[in-house]
CSV table of C-alpha atoms in Angstrom, one decimal:
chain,number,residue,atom,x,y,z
A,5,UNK,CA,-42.0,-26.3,0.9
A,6,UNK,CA,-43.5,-25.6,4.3
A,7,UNK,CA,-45.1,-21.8,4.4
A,8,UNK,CA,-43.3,-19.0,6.4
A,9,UNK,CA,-45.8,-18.7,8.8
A,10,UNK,CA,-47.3,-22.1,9.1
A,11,UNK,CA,-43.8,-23.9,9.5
A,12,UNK,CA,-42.8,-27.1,11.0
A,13,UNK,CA,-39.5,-26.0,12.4
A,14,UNK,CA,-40.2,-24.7,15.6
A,15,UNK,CA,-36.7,-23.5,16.3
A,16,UNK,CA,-36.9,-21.7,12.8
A,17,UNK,CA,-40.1,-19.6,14.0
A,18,UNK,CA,-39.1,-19.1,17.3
A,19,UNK,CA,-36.0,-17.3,16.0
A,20,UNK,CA,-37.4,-15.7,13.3
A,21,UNK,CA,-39.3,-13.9,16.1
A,22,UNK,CA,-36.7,-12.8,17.2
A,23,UNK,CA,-35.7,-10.9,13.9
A,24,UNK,CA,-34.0,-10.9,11.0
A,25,UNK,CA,-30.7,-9.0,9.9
A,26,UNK,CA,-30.2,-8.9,6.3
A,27,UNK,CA,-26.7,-7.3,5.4
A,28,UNK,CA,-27.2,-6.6,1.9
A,29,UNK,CA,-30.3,-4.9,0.9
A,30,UNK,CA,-31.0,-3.0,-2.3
A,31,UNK,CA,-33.5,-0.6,-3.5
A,32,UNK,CA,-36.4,-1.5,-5.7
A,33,UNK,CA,-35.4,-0.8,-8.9
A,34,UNK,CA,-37.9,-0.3,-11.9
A,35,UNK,CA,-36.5,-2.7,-15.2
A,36,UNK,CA,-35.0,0.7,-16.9
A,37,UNK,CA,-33.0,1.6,-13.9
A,38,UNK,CA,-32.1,-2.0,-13.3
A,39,UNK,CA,-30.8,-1.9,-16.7
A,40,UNK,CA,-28.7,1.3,-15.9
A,41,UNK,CA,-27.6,-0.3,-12.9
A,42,UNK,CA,-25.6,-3.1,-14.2
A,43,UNK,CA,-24.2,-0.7,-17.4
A,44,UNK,CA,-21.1,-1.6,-15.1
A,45,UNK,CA,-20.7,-5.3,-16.0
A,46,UNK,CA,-21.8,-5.3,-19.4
A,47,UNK,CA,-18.7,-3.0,-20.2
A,48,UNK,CA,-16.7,-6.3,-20.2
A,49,UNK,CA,-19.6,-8.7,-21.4
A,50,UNK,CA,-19.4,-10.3,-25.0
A,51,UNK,CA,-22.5,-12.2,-25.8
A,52,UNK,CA,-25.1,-10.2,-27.4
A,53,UNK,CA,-28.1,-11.3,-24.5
A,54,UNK,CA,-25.6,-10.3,-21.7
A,55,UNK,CA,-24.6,-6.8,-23.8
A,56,UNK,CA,-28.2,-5.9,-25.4
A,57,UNK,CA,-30.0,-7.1,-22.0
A,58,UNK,CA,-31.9,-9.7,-23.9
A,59,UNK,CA,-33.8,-12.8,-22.9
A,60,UNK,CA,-34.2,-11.5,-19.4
A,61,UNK,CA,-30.5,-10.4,-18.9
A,62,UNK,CA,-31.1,-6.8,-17.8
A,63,UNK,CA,-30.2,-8.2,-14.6
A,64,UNK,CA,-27.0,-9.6,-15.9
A,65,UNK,CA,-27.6,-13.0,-13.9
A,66,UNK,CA,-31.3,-13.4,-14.8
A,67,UNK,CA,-31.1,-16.6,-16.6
A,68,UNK,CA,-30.0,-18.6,-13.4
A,69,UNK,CA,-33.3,-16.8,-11.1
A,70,UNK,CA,-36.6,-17.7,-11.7
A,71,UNK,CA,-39.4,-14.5,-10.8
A,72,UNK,CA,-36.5,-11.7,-10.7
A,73,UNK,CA,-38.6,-9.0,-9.2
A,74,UNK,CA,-39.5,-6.1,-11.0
A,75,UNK,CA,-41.5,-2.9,-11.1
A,76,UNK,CA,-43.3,-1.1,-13.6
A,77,UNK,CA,-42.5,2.5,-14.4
A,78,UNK,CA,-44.9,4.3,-11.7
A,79,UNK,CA,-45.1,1.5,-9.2
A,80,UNK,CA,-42.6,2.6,-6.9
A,81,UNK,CA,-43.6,6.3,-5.5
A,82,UNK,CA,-41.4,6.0,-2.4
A,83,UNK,CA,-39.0,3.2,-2.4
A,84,UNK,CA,-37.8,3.5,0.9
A,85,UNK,CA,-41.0,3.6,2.0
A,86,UNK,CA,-41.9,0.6,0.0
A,87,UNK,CA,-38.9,-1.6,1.4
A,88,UNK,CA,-39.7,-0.7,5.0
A,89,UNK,CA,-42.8,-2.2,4.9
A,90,UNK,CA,-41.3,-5.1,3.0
A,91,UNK,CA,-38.8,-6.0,5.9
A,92,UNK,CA,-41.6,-5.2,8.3
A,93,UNK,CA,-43.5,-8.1,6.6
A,94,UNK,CA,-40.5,-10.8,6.9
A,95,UNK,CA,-39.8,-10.0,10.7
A,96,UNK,CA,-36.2,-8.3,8.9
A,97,UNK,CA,-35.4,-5.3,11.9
A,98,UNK,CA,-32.2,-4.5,10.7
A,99,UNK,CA,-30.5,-3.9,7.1
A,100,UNK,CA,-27.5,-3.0,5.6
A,101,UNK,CA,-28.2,-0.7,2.2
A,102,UNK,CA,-25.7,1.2,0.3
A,103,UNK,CA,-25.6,4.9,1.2
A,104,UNK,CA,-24.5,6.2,-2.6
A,105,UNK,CA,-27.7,7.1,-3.7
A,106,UNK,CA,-30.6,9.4,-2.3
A,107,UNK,CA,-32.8,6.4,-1.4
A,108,UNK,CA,-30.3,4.8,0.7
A,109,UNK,CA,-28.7,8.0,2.5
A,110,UNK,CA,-32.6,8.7,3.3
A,111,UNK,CA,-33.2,5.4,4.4
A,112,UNK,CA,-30.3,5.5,6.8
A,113,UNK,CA,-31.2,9.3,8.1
A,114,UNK,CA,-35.1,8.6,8.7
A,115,UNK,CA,-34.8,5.5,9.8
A,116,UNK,CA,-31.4,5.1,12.1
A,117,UNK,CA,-31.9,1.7,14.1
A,118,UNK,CA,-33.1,0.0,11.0
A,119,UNK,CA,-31.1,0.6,8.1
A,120,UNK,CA,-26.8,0.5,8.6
A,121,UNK,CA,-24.7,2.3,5.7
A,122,UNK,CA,-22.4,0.7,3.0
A,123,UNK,CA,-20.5,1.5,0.3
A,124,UNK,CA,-18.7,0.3,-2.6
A,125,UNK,CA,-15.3,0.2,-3.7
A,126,UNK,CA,-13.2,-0.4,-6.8
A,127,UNK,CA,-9.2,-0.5,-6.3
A,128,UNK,CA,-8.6,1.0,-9.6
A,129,UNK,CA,-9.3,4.2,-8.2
A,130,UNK,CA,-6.1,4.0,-5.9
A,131,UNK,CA,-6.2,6.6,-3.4
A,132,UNK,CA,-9.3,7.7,-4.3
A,133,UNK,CA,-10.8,4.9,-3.0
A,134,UNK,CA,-9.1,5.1,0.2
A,135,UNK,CA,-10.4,8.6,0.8
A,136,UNK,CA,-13.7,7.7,0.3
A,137,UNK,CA,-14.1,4.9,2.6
A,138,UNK,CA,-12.7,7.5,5.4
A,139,UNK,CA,-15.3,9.8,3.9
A,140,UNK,CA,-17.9,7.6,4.3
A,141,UNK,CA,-16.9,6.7,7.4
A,142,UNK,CA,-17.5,10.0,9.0
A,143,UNK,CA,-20.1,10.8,8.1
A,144,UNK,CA,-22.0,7.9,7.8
A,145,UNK,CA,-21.1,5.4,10.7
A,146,UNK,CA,-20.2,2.9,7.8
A,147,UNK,CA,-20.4,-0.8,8.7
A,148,UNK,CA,-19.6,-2.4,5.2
A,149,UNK,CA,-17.0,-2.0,2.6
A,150,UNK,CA,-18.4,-4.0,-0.4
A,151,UNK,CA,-16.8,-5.3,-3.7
A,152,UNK,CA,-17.2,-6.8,-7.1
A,153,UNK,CA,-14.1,-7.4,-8.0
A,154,UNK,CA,-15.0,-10.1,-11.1
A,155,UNK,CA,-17.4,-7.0,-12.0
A,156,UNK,CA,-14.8,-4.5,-12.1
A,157,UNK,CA,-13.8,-2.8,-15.1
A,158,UNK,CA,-10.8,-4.0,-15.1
A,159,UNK,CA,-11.0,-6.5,-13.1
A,160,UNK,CA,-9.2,-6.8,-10.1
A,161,UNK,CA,-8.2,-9.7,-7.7
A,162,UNK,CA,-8.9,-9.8,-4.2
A,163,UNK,CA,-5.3,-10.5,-3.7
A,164,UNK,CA,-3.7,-7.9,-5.9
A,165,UNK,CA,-2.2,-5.0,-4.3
A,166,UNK,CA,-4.4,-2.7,-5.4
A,167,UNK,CA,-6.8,-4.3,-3.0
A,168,UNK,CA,-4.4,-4.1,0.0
A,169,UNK,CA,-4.6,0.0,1.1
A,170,UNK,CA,-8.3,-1.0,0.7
A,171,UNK,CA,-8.2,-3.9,3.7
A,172,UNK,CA,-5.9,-1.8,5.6
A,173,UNK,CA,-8.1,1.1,5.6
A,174,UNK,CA,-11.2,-0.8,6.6
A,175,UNK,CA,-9.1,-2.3,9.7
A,176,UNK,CA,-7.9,1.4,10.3
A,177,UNK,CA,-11.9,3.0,10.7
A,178,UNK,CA,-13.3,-0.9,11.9
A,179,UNK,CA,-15.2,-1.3,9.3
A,180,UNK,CA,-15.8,-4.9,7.6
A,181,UNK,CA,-15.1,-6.1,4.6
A,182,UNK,CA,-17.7,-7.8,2.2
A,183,UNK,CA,-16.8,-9.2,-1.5
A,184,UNK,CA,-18.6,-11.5,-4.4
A,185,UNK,CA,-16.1,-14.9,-3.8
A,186,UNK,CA,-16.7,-17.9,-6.4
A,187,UNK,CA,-18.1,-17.8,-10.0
A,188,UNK,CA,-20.5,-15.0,-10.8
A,189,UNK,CA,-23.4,-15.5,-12.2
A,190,UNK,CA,-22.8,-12.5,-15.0
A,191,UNK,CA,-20.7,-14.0,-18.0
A,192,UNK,CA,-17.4,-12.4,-17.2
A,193,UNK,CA,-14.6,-14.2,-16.1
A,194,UNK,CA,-14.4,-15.4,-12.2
A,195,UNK,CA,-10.4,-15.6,-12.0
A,196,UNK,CA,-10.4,-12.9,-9.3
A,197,UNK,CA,-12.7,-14.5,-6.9
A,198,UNK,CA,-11.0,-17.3,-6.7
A,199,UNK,CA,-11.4,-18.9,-2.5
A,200,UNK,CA,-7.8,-19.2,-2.6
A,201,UNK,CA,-7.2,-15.7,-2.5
A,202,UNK,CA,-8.8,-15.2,0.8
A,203,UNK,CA,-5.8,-17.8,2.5
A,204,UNK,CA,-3.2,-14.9,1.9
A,205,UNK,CA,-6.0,-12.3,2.7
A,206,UNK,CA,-6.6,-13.4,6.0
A,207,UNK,CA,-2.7,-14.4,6.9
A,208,UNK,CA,-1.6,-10.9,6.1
A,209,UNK,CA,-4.5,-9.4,7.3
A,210,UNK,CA,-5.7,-10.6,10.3
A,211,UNK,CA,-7.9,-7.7,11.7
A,212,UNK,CA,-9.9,-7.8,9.1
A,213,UNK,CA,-13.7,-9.3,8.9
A,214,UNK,CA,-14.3,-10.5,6.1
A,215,UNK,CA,-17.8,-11.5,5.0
A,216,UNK,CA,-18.1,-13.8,1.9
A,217,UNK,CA,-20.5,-12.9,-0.2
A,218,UNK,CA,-22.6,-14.9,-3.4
A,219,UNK,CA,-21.2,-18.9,-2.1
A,220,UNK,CA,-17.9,-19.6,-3.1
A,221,UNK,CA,-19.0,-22.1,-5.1
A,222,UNK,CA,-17.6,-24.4,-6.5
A,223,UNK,CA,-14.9,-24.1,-4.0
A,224,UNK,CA,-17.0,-24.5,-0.8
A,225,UNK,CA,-15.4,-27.4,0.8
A,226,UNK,CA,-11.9,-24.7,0.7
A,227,UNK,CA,-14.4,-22.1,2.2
A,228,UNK,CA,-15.2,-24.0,5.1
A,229,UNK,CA,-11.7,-24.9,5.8
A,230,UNK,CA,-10.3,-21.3,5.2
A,231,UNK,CA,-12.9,-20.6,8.1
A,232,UNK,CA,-12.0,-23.0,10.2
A,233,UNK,CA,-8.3,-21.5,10.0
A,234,UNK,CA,-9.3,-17.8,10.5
A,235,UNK,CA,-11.2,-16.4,12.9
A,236,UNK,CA,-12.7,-13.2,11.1
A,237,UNK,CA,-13.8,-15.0,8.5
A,238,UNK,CA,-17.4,-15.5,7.6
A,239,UNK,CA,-20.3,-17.2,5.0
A,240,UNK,CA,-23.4,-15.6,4.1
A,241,UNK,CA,-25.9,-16.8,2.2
A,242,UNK,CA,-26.9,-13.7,-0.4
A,243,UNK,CA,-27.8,-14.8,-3.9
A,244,UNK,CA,-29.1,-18.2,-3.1
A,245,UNK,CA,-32.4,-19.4,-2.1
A,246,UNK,CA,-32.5,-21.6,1.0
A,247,UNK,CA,-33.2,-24.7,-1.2
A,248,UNK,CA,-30.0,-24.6,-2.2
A,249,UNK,CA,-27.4,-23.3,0.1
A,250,UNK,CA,-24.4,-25.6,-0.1
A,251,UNK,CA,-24.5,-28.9,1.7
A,252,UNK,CA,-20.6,-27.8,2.7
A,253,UNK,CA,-21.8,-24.6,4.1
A,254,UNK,CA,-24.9,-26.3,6.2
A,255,UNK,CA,-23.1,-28.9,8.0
A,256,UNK,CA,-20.3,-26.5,9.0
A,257,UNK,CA,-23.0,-24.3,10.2
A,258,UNK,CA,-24.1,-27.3,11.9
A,259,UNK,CA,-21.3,-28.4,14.0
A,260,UNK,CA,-18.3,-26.0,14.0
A,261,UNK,CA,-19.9,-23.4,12.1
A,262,UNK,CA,-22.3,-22.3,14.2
A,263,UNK,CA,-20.9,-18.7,14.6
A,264,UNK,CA,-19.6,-18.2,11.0
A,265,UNK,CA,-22.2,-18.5,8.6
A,266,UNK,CA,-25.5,-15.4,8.4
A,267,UNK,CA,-28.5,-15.1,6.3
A,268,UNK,CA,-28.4,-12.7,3.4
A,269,UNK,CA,-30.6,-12.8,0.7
A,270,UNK,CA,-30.6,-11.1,-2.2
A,271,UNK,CA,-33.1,-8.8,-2.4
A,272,UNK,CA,-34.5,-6.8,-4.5
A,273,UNK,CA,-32.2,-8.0,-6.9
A,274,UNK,CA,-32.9,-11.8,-7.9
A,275,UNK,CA,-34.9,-13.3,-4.7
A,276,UNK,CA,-37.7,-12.2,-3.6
A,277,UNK,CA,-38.4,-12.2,0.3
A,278,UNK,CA,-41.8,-14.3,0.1
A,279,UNK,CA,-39.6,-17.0,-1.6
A,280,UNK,CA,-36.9,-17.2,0.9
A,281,UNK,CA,-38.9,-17.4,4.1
A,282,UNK,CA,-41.2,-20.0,2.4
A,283,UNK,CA,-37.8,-22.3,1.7
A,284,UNK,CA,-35.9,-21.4,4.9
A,285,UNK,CA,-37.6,-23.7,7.2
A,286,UNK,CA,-36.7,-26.8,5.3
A,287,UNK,CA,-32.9,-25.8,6.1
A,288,UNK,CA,-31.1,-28.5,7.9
A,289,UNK,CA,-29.9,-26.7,10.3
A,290,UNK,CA,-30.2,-27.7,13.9
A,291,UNK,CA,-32.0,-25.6,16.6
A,292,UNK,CA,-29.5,-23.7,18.2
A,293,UNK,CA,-27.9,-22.6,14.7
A,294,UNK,CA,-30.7,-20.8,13.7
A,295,UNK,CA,-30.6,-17.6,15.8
A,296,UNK,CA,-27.2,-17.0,15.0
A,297,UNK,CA,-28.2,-17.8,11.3
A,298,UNK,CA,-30.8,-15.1,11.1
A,299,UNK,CA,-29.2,-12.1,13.3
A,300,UNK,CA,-27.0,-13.1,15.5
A,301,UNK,CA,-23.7,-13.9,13.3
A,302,UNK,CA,-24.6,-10.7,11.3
A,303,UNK,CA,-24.4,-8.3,14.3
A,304,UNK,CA,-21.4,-9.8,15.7
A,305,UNK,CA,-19.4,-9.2,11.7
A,306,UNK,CA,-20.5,-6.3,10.9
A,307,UNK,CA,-20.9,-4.5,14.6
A,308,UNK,CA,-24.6,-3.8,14.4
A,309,UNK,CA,-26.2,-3.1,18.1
A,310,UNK,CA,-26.5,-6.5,19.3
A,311,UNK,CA,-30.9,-6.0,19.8
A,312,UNK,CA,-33.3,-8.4,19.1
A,313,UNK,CA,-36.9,-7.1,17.5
C-alpha cells in the first residue's frame, strides 16, 4: 500500500489537506477498561472466548482485526490529551466523541471547534431515553444520537416501536441519527440490523438523517439502493479498513454517490489511524469524490460548521 504521506493519489493528498472529519471517535481505553466497556454485549454472548474475553476477545470483535490497539495500565495519563495529538497527526480537525464520560464531556468543553458531542441510546428505557436525548441536547449542542441495537440487552430492532419516539425526538432537537446496520462482528444475533429495516425507517420518517454505521454488509447492494430512494440517508465507512470497503459502496460513491457516503474509522477501538491513511489512497474513488469522502459529506449529515482545516 502506498504510504500516507508519500501517496500516489494526488486528489487524495490534496483533500486530505484540507482535513479530515471523523464522526465516531472513542477514547483510548487501557485492555481492563476495554474489557469493562463491552460488559454490555457479553450479557447476551454464549461461547466461552466471547464471555471470558479469551483469545483476544476483550474487544468482543477482536478475532476479525488484526493489531487492535491497546494500552498498558499507566500509558495513558491524559487521554484527551493523547487523542488530540493523534488527530493532529492524521490531518483529522474535527470529531465526534461520546459525551457520557469525563474524558469526552472534557474533550468537548476544552476543545469546542474540534470535538462535537454524542450520545447513546437504548429504546428499552422508554421515556427515559427520550428525556435524555433532550437533556443532552441542551446542554451539550448534541450532533449524534448513536445505537447498537444487535448489542442491546434485549435486543431491539431498528424498526420496532420502541425505536420510533427515539427517531421522532432526534427530528424534534435536529439531531442525526447514527446506528450499527448489517452483521456485527460480536457473536450475537444480527436480526435487528437487518438493511430492510431502514426502507420503513426512512418512509415514515423522512426528516430524519440517518448515518449507517459498521457496512451493511452483506446487504450492501440494498444499501445503495435504499440511498438512492432517500435523501437523508447516508454510508460511512467506521469499522473497516480502506482495503476493504465494499465494492457496492465505492462505485456508488463514485457515480451517484458522491454526496452519501463519509469516512469514519474506527478508532481507538479496532483500527488504528496509521493503518487507515496508509490504505486510503489505494481507494478507487475518483478525484472529486474525495473531499466529500473525508469532510465534506460528514459536515453536511451531522451539521458540523462547514470549515475546512
Amino acid at each position: 500500500a502506498s504510504s500516507s504521506s508519500m501517496s500516489d493519489n494526488a486528489a487524495f493528498d490534496v483533500a486530505r489537506a484540507g482535513g479530515v472529519v471523523d464522526t465516531a471517535v472513542g477514547m483510548p481505553k487501557t485492555r481492563e477498561e476495554m474489557y469493562e466497556f463491552y460488559s454490555f454485549i457479553r450479557k447476551q454472548t454464549r461461547d466461552t472466548e466471547s464471555k471470558e474475553g479469551q483469545g483476544g476477545l476483550e474487544f468482543p470483535a477482536g478475532y476479525m482485526f488484526k493489531d487492535v490497539p491497546k494500552w498498558e495500565e499507566g500509558e495513558l495519563d491524559d487521554p484527551v490529551t493523547w487523542l488530540l495529538a493523534e488527530l493532529d497527526r492524521h490531518g483529522i480537525f474535527q470529531a465526534i466523541v461520546s459525551v457520557e464520560d469525563e474524558a469526552g464531556q472534557r474533550a468537548v468543553r476544552e476543545h469546542p471547534t474540534r470535538f462535537f458531542a454524542s450520545i447513546s441510546i437504548d429504546p428499552n428505557e422508554g421515556m427515559d431515553a427520550v428525556r435524555k436525548i433532550d437533556r443532552y441536547a441542551h446542554d451539550w449542542d448534541l450532533k449524534c444520537v448513536g445505537a447498537f441495537p444487535a448489542g442491546l440487552y434485549p435486543q431491539v430492532a431498528l424498526n420496532d416501536k420502541k425505536f420510533f419516539p427515539i427517531y421522532a425526538k432526534c427530528i424534534e432537537v435536529d439531531v442525526t441519527f447514527g446506528s450499527t446496520v448489517g452483521v456485527p462482528g460480536p457473536r450475537i444475533p444480527f436480526t435487528p440490523q437487518q438493511v430492510e429495516f431502514l426502507d420503513e425507517i426512512c418512509w415514515f420518517f423522512p426528516e430524519l438523517r440517518f448515518v449507517t454505521r459498521h457496512g451493511c454488509e452483506p446487504w450492501t447492494a440494498l444499501a445503495v439502493k435504499l440511498m438512492l430512494k432517500w435523501p437523508n440517508l447516508y454510508y460511512s465507512t467506521t469499522a473497516f479498513a480502506p482495503k476493504h470497503y465494499p465494492k457496492d459502496i465505492v462505485n456508488y460513491a463514485n457515480t451517484r454517490g458522491a454526496d452519501k457516503v463519509l469516512f469514519s474509522g474506527y478508532f481507538p477501538a479496532g483500527l488504528t489511524y496509521d493503518r487507515q491513511f496508509t490504505e486510503l489512497p489505494d481507494v478507487a474513488f475518483r478525484d472529486h469524490v474525495w473531499p466529500k469522502f473525508l469532510r465534506e459529506n460528514a459536515q453536511t449529515a451531522f451539521k458540523l460548521p462547514a470549515v475546512t482545516q
